[in-house]
Amino acid sequence: MQKRMMRTAALCLAAAVPCVFCRPAFAASPEELQAQVEAVGKTAASGSVLIWFLCAVAFLKVSQKIDSLLSTLGLNVGHTGGSLLAETMIAIRSASCVRSFGGRRISTANIRQDSPGSAPLSDGLAGVISRTVQNNAVKSAVQSSGTPGQAPGGLGGMLYSASVQAGGSFANSVIGTIATESMQATGSLTGERAAEALNSYFGYAAMSDGAMPAPTFTDVEIGGGHITGTEASDEHPNGVAFGMYNVGQYAAPEGNYDMVYSADGEAWYRQYARPAVERTPYKAPDGSIGYQENIVRRLPRAPQRKEKL
């Protein structure tokens, strides 16, 4: 899927460059075309027409790829309305990016390949742009999750916001990066936006209206290879604490657990809080120490990470 988005970005750039830097190809009148043919010769004029034709074909190809890109983001391509201001900002940002890339060469020596969500630089300019947008989305999603009411910013953040509400592949790729990378590298998702991300990451946001009711998540934290929070559902109407641990990073936990799979194909161990006896000491009237026992639901101890075994 990431390679598909990279190819789409490359085609978008190929179509955007002529739009930004070239004059309209078909604005000339028949008299002007005849004058041009007489001035430069039939061979040169034929070459110009061929270039114009290739530009038109490229535009049609890009239009077809845009539908696929919107579907990847989880957006309904049948709805063309939206925020005019937001669309204008995206267009301006894209045009400025094209101009900046067109005016200078890009040195790949200064681009870190070990950044979250990065891939080898052999895919060229499209790969650089794709990774830049995704890294911006990761950073923006983490920063906004710690501030209630703040929406992710930047081009990557805007794409993430649109995709996460529909459970799109772009948002799930960003969430998967945060969920599996170390917290020192990416940080973590917390608060209301973490609950929204969890709905998208495990496919609840993409469920149809006629599907089973989705659980409600609160106190969610995503990052460092584990996910914790409280889940309220038909089975647990009062809410129950849960812990999920990435199968590739953690050993199997003790006690009862099941395995669940996120939208990006990652496997997770899942455990719910289970009944446990809690003993609280108190001093009896005769001066002796007694214990008051209560049954509480407590999350089992987290399993060990595989690199520490």
mmCIF file of C-alpha atoms in Angstrom:
data_model
loop_
_atom_site.group_PDB
_atom_site.id
_atom_site.type_symbol
_atom_site.label_atom_id
_atom_site.label_comp_id
_atom_site.label_asym_id
_atom_site.label_seq_id
_atom_site.Cartn_x
_atom_site.Cartn_y
_atom_site.Cartn_z
ATOM 1 C CA MET A 1 0.000 0.000 0.000
ATOM 2 C CA GLN A 2 2.854 2.390 0.805
ATOM 3 C CA LYS A 3 4.435 1.735 -2.616
ATOM 4 C CA ARG A 4 1.065 2.476 -4.210
ATOM 5 C CA MET A 5 0.855 5.829 -2.424
ATOM 6 C CA MET A 6 4.444 6.602 -3.486
ATOM 7 C CA ARG A 7 3.621 5.955 -7.154
ATOM 8 C CA THR A 8 0.489 8.102 -6.825
ATOM 9 C CA ALA A 9 2.487 10.967 -5.337
ATOM 10 C CA ALA A 10 4.971 10.758 -8.216
ATOM 11 C CA LEU A 11 2.194 10.947 -10.816
ATOM 12 C CA CYS A 12 0.612 13.892 -8.983
ATOM 13 C CA LEU A 13 3.936 15.715 -9.129
ATOM 14 C CA ALA A 14 4.320 14.892 -12.807
ATOM 15 C CA ALA A 15 0.951 16.505 -13.513
ATOM 16 C CA ALA A 16 1.445 19.430 -11.135
ATOM 17 C CA VAL A 17 4.766 20.583 -12.601
ATOM 18 C CA PRO A 18 3.360 21.415 -16.057
ATOM 19 C CA CYS A 19 0.367 23.146 -14.412
ATOM 20 C CA VAL A 20 2.616 25.343 -12.288
ATOM 21 C CA PHE A 21 5.403 26.166 -14.696
ATOM 22 C CA CYS A 22 3.928 25.868 -18.206
ATOM 23 C CA ARG A 23 1.660 28.145 -20.196
ATOM 24 C CA PRO A 24 -1.713 26.767 -21.368
ATOM 25 C CA ALA A 25 -1.141 24.445 -24.271
ATOM 26 C CA PHE A 26 -4.370 24.914 -26.208
ATOM 27 C CA ALA A 27 -4.946 28.637 -25.803
ATOM 28 C CA ALA A 28 -3.743 29.527 -29.322
ATOM 29 C CA SER A 29 -6.116 30.307 -32.211
ATOM 30 C CA PRO A 30 -5.885 28.464 -35.561
ATOM 31 C CA GLU A 31 -4.207 31.516 -37.140
ATOM 32 C CA GLU A 32 -1.559 31.568 -34.408
ATOM 33 C CA LEU A 33 -0.917 27.845 -34.818
ATOM 34 C CA GLN A 34 -0.463 28.287 -38.568
ATOM 35 C CA ALA A 35 1.944 31.149 -37.959
ATOM 36 C CA GLN A 36 3.910 29.030 -35.515
ATOM 37 C CA VAL A 37 4.156 26.172 -38.004
ATOM 38 C CA GLU A 38 5.485 28.518 -40.685
ATOM 39 C CA ALA A 39 7.945 30.068 -38.211
ATOM 40 C CA VAL A 40 9.493 26.940 -36.648
ATOM 41 C CA GLY A 41 8.784 24.339 -39.279
ATOM 42 C CA LYS A 42 6.509 21.333 -39.434
ATOM 43 C CA THR A 43 8.914 18.997 -37.591
ATOM 44 C CA ALA A 44 9.252 21.247 -34.543
ATOM 45 C CA ALA A 45 5.521 21.954 -34.477
ATOM 46 C CA SER A 46 4.750 18.236 -34.607
ATOM 47 C CA GLY A 47 7.056 17.718 -31.637
ATOM 48 C CA SER A 48 5.196 20.398 -29.672
ATOM 49 C CA VAL A 49 1.846 18.779 -30.431
ATOM 50 C CA LEU A 50 3.237 15.430 -29.249
ATOM 51 C CA ILE A 51 4.320 17.017 -25.947
ATOM 52 C CA TRP A 52 0.862 18.577 -25.519
ATOM 53 C CA PHE A 53 -0.735 15.201 -26.202
ATOM 54 C CA LEU A 54 1.471 13.469 -23.596
ATOM 55 C CA CYS A 55 0.535 16.141 -21.034
ATOM 56 C CA ALA A 56 -3.158 15.473 -21.691
ATOM 57 C CA VAL A 57 -2.661 11.722 -21.261
ATOM 58 C CA ALA A 58 -0.729 12.321 -18.031
ATOM 59 C CA PHE A 59 -3.595 14.472 -16.713
ATOM 60 C CA LEU A 60 -6.099 11.684 -17.378
ATOM 61 C CA LYS A 61 -3.830 9.131 -15.689
ATOM 62 C CA VAL A 62 -3.446 11.342 -12.613
ATOM 63 C CA SER A 63 -7.210 11.846 -12.412
ATOM 64 C CA GLN A 64 -7.620 8.084 -12.292
ATOM 65 C CA LYS A 65 -4.964 7.726 -9.597
ATOM 66 C CA ILE A 66 -6.547 10.446 -7.441
ATOM 67 C CA ASP A 67 -9.643 8.269 -6.965
ATOM 68 C CA SER A 68 -7.426 5.435 -5.737
ATOM 69 C CA LEU A 69 -5.579 7.781 -3.374
ATOM 70 C CA LEU A 70 -8.811 9.082 -1.862
ATOM 71 C CA SER A 71 -10.036 5.532 -1.380
ATOM 72 C CA THR A 72 -6.763 4.687 0.361
ATOM 73 C CA LEU A 73 -7.327 7.575 2.763
ATOM 74 C CA GLY A 74 -10.763 6.193 3.565
ATOM 75 C CA LEU A 75 -12.623 9.061 1.885
ATOM 76 C CA ASN A 76 -15.761 8.684 -0.224
ATOM 77 C CA VAL A 77 -14.842 9.854 -3.708
ATOM 78 C CA GLY A 78 -18.509 10.480 -4.464
ATOM 79 C CA HIS A 79 -18.657 13.472 -2.108
ATOM 80 C CA THR A 80 -16.817 16.398 -3.678
ATOM 81 C CA GLY A 81 -17.860 19.067 -1.192
ATOM 82 C CA GLY A 82 -15.769 20.159 1.767
ATOM 83 C CA SER A 83 -14.050 23.063 3.392
ATOM 84 C CA LEU A 84 -12.994 25.514 0.692
ATOM 85 C CA LEU A 85 -10.402 27.062 2.994
ATOM 86 C CA ALA A 86 -8.845 23.685 3.818
ATOM 87 C CA GLU A 87 -8.735 22.670 0.139
ATOM 88 C CA THR A 88 -7.157 26.000 -0.789
ATOM 89 C CA MET A 89 -4.491 25.580 1.897
ATOM 90 C CA ILE A 90 -3.655 22.106 0.606
ATOM 91 C CA ALA A 91 -3.410 23.382 -2.968
ATOM 92 C CA ILE A 92 -1.134 26.267 -1.967
ATOM 93 C CA ARG A 93 1.043 23.962 0.111
ATOM 94 C CA SER A 94 1.330 21.447 -2.732
ATOM 95 C CA ALA A 95 2.227 24.150 -5.277
ATOM 96 C CA SER A 96 4.905 25.586 -3.005
ATOM 97 C CA CYS A 97 6.372 22.104 -2.504
ATOM 98 C CA VAL A 98 6.504 21.542 -6.261
ATOM 99 C CA ARG A 99 8.235 24.908 -6.818
ATOM 100 C CA SER A 100 10.777 24.249 -4.066
ATOM 101 C CA PHE A 101 11.596 20.789 -5.424
ATOM 102 C CA GLY A 102 11.762 22.102 -8.972
ATOM 103 C CA GLY A 103 14.197 24.894 -8.101
ATOM 104 C CA ARG A 104 16.871 22.815 -6.351
ATOM 105 C CA ARG A 105 18.284 19.328 -6.171
ATOM 106 C CA ILE A 106 17.577 17.153 -3.170
ATOM 107 C CA SER A 107 20.504 15.668 -1.312
ATOM 108 C CA THR A 108 19.580 12.249 0.030
ATOM 109 C CA ALA A 109 22.675 12.145 2.209
ATOM 110 C CA ASN A 110 21.048 14.376 4.821
ATOM 111 C CA ILE A 111 17.779 12.399 5.038
ATOM 112 C CA ARG A 112 17.601 9.947 7.904
ATOM 113 C CA GLN A 113 16.556 6.458 6.880
ATOM 114 C CA ASP A 114 15.954 5.340 10.468
ATOM 115 C CA SER A 115 13.116 7.802 11.059
ATOM 116 C CA PRO A 116 9.675 6.352 11.917
ATOM 117 C CA GLY A 117 7.906 4.952 8.896
ATOM 118 C CA SER A 118 10.918 5.471 6.626
ATOM 119 C CA ALA A 119 11.814 3.266 3.675
ATOM 120 C CA PRO A 120 14.882 2.977 1.438
ATOM 121 C CA LEU A 121 15.577 6.057 -0.659
ATOM 122 C CA SER A 122 15.692 4.073 -3.898
ATOM 123 C CA ASP A 123 12.095 5.091 -4.614
ATOM 124 C CA GLY A 124 13.259 8.654 -5.320
ATOM 125 C CA LEU A 125 11.386 11.917 -4.888
ATOM 126 C CA ALA A 126 7.978 10.262 -4.442
ATOM 127 C CA GLY A 127 9.310 8.245 -1.521
ATOM 128 C CA VAL A 128 10.849 11.328 0.097
ATOM 129 C CA ILE A 129 7.544 13.203 -0.118
ATOM 130 C CA SER A 130 5.525 10.218 1.126
ATOM 131 C CA ARG A 131 7.779 9.744 4.157
ATOM 132 C CA THR A 132 7.802 13.463 4.899
ATOM 133 C CA VAL A 133 4.000 13.607 4.900
ATOM 134 C CA GLN A 134 3.689 10.480 7.068
ATOM 135 C CA ASN A 135 6.337 11.646 9.559
ATOM 136 C CA ASN A 136 4.530 14.990 9.794
ATOM 137 C CA ALA A 137 1.285 13.127 10.482
ATOM 138 C CA VAL A 138 2.942 11.025 13.231
ATOM 139 C CA LYS A 139 4.395 14.074 14.953
ATOM 140 C CA SER A 140 1.200 16.095 14.618
ATOM 141 C CA ALA A 141 -1.037 13.273 15.894
ATOM 142 C CA VAL A 142 1.138 12.756 18.994
ATOM 143 C CA GLN A 143 1.344 16.464 19.798
ATOM 144 C CA SER A 144 -2.371 17.079 19.380
ATOM 145 C CA SER A 145 -3.340 14.037 21.482
ATOM 146 C CA GLY A 146 -1.943 15.703 24.596
ATOM 147 C CA THR A 147 -3.924 18.916 24.051
ATOM 148 C CA PRO A 148 -7.733 18.555 24.233
ATOM 149 C CA GLY A 149 -9.530 20.268 21.357
ATOM 150 C CA GLN A 150 -6.410 20.688 19.232
ATOM 151 C CA ALA A 151 -6.574 19.166 15.756
ATOM 152 C CA PRO A 152 -3.483 17.753 14.040
ATOM 153 C CA GLY A 153 -1.789 20.439 11.940
ATOM 154 C CA GLY A 154 0.253 20.504 8.756
ATOM 155 C CA LEU A 155 -0.459 18.678 5.514
ATOM 156 C CA GLY A 156 0.151 15.271 7.081
ATOM 157 C CA GLY A 157 -2.026 16.150 10.068
ATOM 158 C CA MET A 158 -4.904 17.240 7.829
ATOM 159 C CA LEU A 159 -4.722 13.986 5.870
ATOM 160 C CA TYR A 160 -4.594 12.019 9.116
ATOM 161 C CA SER A 161 -7.665 13.786 10.541
ATOM 162 C CA ALA A 162 -9.708 13.030 7.412
ATOM 163 C CA SER A 163 -8.533 9.413 7.252
ATOM 164 C CA VAL A 164 -8.862 8.444 10.942
ATOM 165 C CA GLN A 165 -12.564 9.306 11.061
ATOM 166 C CA ALA A 166 -13.253 6.816 8.269
ATOM 167 C CA GLY A 167 -10.724 4.196 9.391
ATOM 168 C CA GLY A 168 -8.577 4.788 6.300
ATOM 169 C CA SER A 169 -5.302 3.057 5.461
ATOM 170 C CA PHE A 170 -3.241 6.253 5.807
ATOM 171 C CA ALA A 171 -4.401 6.850 9.393
ATOM 172 C CA ASN A 172 -3.892 3.194 10.319
ATOM 173 C CA SER A 173 -0.356 3.318 8.936
ATOM 174 C CA VAL A 174 0.388 6.378 11.102
ATOM 175 C CA ILE A 175 -1.199 4.776 14.199
ATOM 176 C CA GLY A 176 0.680 1.536 13.560
ATOM 177 C CA THR A 177 3.974 3.431 13.476
ATOM 178 C CA ILE A 178 3.228 5.057 16.830
ATOM 179 C CA ALA A 179 1.954 1.800 18.330
ATOM 180 C CA THR A 180 4.993 -0.307 17.423
ATOM 181 C CA GLU A 181 7.876 2.171 17.600
ATOM 182 C CA SER A 182 9.556 3.124 20.872
ATOM 183 C CA MET A 183 8.120 6.055 22.804
ATOM 184 C CA GLN A 184 11.523 7.766 22.681
ATOM 185 C CA ALA A 185 11.291 7.816 18.878
ATOM 186 C CA THR A 186 7.645 8.785 18.311
ATOM 187 C CA GLY A 187 5.998 9.485 21.684
ATOM 188 C CA SER A 188 2.550 8.067 22.446
ATOM 189 C CA LEU A 189 -1.108 8.750 21.764
ATOM 190 C CA THR A 190 -3.248 9.603 24.792
ATOM 191 C CA GLY A 191 -6.638 11.138 25.580
ATOM 192 C CA GLU A 192 -9.664 11.392 23.328
ATOM 193 C CA ARG A 193 -7.630 11.241 20.127
ATOM 194 C CA ALA A 194 -6.056 7.977 21.280
ATOM 195 C CA ALA A 195 -9.547 6.477 21.692
ATOM 196 C CA GLU A 196 -10.432 7.708 18.190
ATOM 197 C CA ALA A 197 -7.214 6.210 16.859
ATOM 198 C CA LEU A 198 -7.944 2.860 18.521
ATOM 199 C CA ASN A 199 -11.386 2.738 16.852
ATOM 200 C CA SER A 200 -9.706 3.239 13.494
ATOM 201 C CA TYR A 201 -6.741 0.923 14.141
ATOM 202 C CA PHE A 202 -8.934 -2.093 14.962
ATOM 203 C CA GLY A 203 -11.500 -1.488 12.228
ATOM 204 C CA TYR A 204 -14.433 -0.162 14.266
ATOM 205 C CA ALA A 205 -14.483 3.211 12.454
ATOM 206 C CA ALA A 206 -14.820 1.475 9.074
ATOM 207 C CA MET A 207 -17.749 -0.701 10.174
ATOM 208 C CA SER A 208 -21.068 -0.194 8.410
ATOM 209 C CA ASP A 209 -24.130 1.128 10.224
ATOM 210 C CA GLY A 210 -25.718 -2.310 10.354
ATOM 211 C CA ALA A 211 -22.757 -3.952 12.060
ATOM 212 C CA MET A 212 -22.578 -4.891 15.738
ATOM 213 C CA PRO A 213 -22.195 -1.986 18.191
ATOM 214 C CA ALA A 214 -18.572 -0.991 18.628
ATOM 215 C CA PRO A 215 -17.074 -0.799 22.125
ATOM 216 C CA THR A 216 -16.289 2.534 23.752
ATOM 217 C CA PHE A 217 -12.704 3.208 24.818
ATOM 218 C CA THR A 218 -11.443 5.600 27.500
ATOM 219 C CA ASP A 219 -8.098 6.298 29.213
ATOM 220 C CA VAL A 220 -6.282 4.916 26.162
ATOM 221 C CA GLU A 221 -2.520 5.056 25.676
ATOM 222 C CA ILE A 222 -0.891 3.799 22.473
ATOM 223 C CA GLY A 223 2.866 3.491 22.036
ATOM 224 C CA GLY A 224 5.983 1.467 22.732
ATOM 225 C CA GLY A 225 4.533 -1.828 21.528
ATOM 226 C CA HIS A 226 1.605 -1.879 23.946
ATOM 227 C CA ILE A 227 -1.904 -0.424 24.212
ATOM 228 C CA THR A 228 -3.798 0.075 27.469
ATOM 229 C CA GLY A 229 -7.162 1.562 28.394
ATOM 230 C CA THR A 230 -10.699 0.820 29.526
ATOM 231 C CA GLU A 231 -13.284 -0.832 27.304
ATOM 232 C CA ALA A 232 -17.057 -0.589 27.762
ATOM 233 C CA SER A 233 -19.202 -2.981 25.710
ATOM 234 C CA ASP A 234 -22.265 -5.195 25.945
ATOM 235 C CA GLU A 235 -20.116 -7.797 27.693
ATOM 236 C CA HIS A 236 -18.584 -5.232 30.061
ATOM 237 C CA PRO A 237 -21.195 -2.473 30.465
ATOM 238 C CA ASN A 238 -19.415 -0.955 33.475
ATOM 239 C CA GLY A 239 -16.051 -0.915 31.729
ATOM 240 C CA VAL A 240 -13.036 -3.168 32.163
ATOM 241 C CA ALA A 241 -9.319 -2.427 31.946
ATOM 242 C CA PHE A 242 -7.412 -4.101 29.114
ATOM 243 C CA GLY A 243 -3.853 -4.439 27.919
ATOM 244 C CA MET A 244 -2.597 -5.308 24.437
ATOM 245 C CA TYR A 245 0.988 -6.326 23.706
ATOM 246 C CA ASN A 246 2.585 -6.610 20.284
ATOM 247 C CA VAL A 247 3.332 -10.259 19.462
ATOM 248 C CA GLY A 248 6.582 -9.375 17.727
ATOM 249 C CA GLN A 249 7.914 -7.468 20.752
ATOM 250 C CA TYR A 250 6.468 -9.272 23.783
ATOM 251 C CA ALA A 251 6.448 -12.847 25.032
ATOM 252 C CA ALA A 252 3.105 -14.537 25.616
ATOM 253 C CA PRO A 253 1.500 -13.231 28.836
ATOM 254 C CA GLU A 254 0.630 -15.395 31.821
ATOM 255 C CA GLY A 255 -2.953 -16.452 32.383
ATOM 256 C CA ASN A 256 -5.847 -16.156 29.980
ATOM 257 C CA TYR A 257 -5.440 -14.065 26.845
ATOM 258 C CA ASP A 258 -6.618 -13.920 23.255
ATOM 259 C CA MET A 259 -5.043 -12.609 20.067
ATOM 260 C CA VAL A 260 -6.436 -9.757 17.991
ATOM 261 C CA TYR A 261 -5.254 -8.227 14.726
ATOM 262 C CA SER A 262 -5.085 -4.544 13.857
ATOM 263 C CA ALA A 263 -5.884 -3.065 10.449
ATOM 264 C CA ASP A 264 -2.219 -3.091 9.403
ATOM 265 C CA GLY A 265 -1.935 -6.847 10.030
ATOM 266 C CA GLU A 266 -0.070 -6.643 13.361
ATOM 267 C CA ALA A 267 -0.892 -9.352 15.926
ATOM 268 C CA TRP A 268 -1.546 -8.369 19.566
ATOM 269 C CA TYR A 269 -1.964 -10.308 22.794
ATOM 270 C CA ARG A 270 -5.015 -8.997 24.661
ATOM 271 C CA GLN A 271 -5.798 -9.422 28.332
ATOM 272 C CA TYR A 272 -8.652 -8.071 30.424
ATOM 273 C CA ALA A 273 -8.588 -7.273 34.111
ATOM 274 C CA ARG A 274 -9.543 -10.294 36.177
ATOM 275 C CA PRO A 275 -10.855 -10.689 39.732
ATOM 276 C CA ALA A 276 -8.227 -10.525 42.450
ATOM 277 C CA VAL A 277 -8.305 -10.340 46.241
ATOM 278 C CA GLU A 278 -7.143 -7.042 47.682
ATOM 279 C CA ARG A 279 -6.167 -7.115 51.378
ATOM 280 C CA THR A 280 -6.213 -3.858 53.321
ATOM 281 C CA PRO A 281 -4.680 -3.926 56.824
ATOM 282 C CA TYR A 282 -6.437 -2.286 59.773
ATOM 283 C CA LYS A 283 -5.955 -2.118 63.530
ATOM 284 C CA ALA A 284 -8.525 -4.023 65.586
ATOM 285 C CA PRO A 285 -9.917 -2.628 68.904
ATOM 286 C CA ASP A 286 -7.742 -5.068 70.831
ATOM 287 C CA GLY A 287 -4.643 -3.674 69.169
ATOM 288 C CA SER A 288 -4.107 -6.576 66.793
ATOM 289 C CA ILE A 289 -3.678 -6.151 63.049
ATOM 290 C CA GLY A 290 -6.433 -7.513 60.872
ATOM 291 C CA TYR A 291 -7.019 -7.516 57.128
ATOM 292 C CA GLN A 292 -10.086 -6.485 55.193
ATOM 293 C CA GLU A 293 -10.424 -8.424 51.977
ATOM 294 C CA ASN A 294 -12.145 -7.083 48.845
ATOM 295 C CA ILE A 295 -12.514 -8.587 45.405
ATOM 296 C CA VAL A 296 -11.361 -6.175 42.706
ATOM 297 C CA ARG A 297 -10.631 -6.474 38.988
ATOM 298 C CA ARG A 298 -6.959 -5.990 38.268
ATOM 299 C CA LEU A 299 -4.958 -6.172 35.040
ATOM 300 C CA PRO A 300 -2.366 -8.988 35.095
ATOM 301 C CA ARG A 301 1.307 -8.113 35.139
ATOM 302 C CA ALA A 302 2.621 -7.105 31.716
ATOM 303 C CA PRO A 303 4.608 -9.803 29.914
ATOM 304 C CA GLN A 304 8.343 -9.498 29.313
ATOM 305 C CA ARG A 305 9.750 -7.894 26.221
ATOM 306 C CA LYS A 306 11.523 -10.382 23.957
ATOM 307 C CA GLU A 307 14.801 -8.474 23.889
ATOM 308 C CA LYS A 308 15.027 -8.802 27.695
ATOM 309 C CA LEU A 309 14.522 -12.568 27.824
#
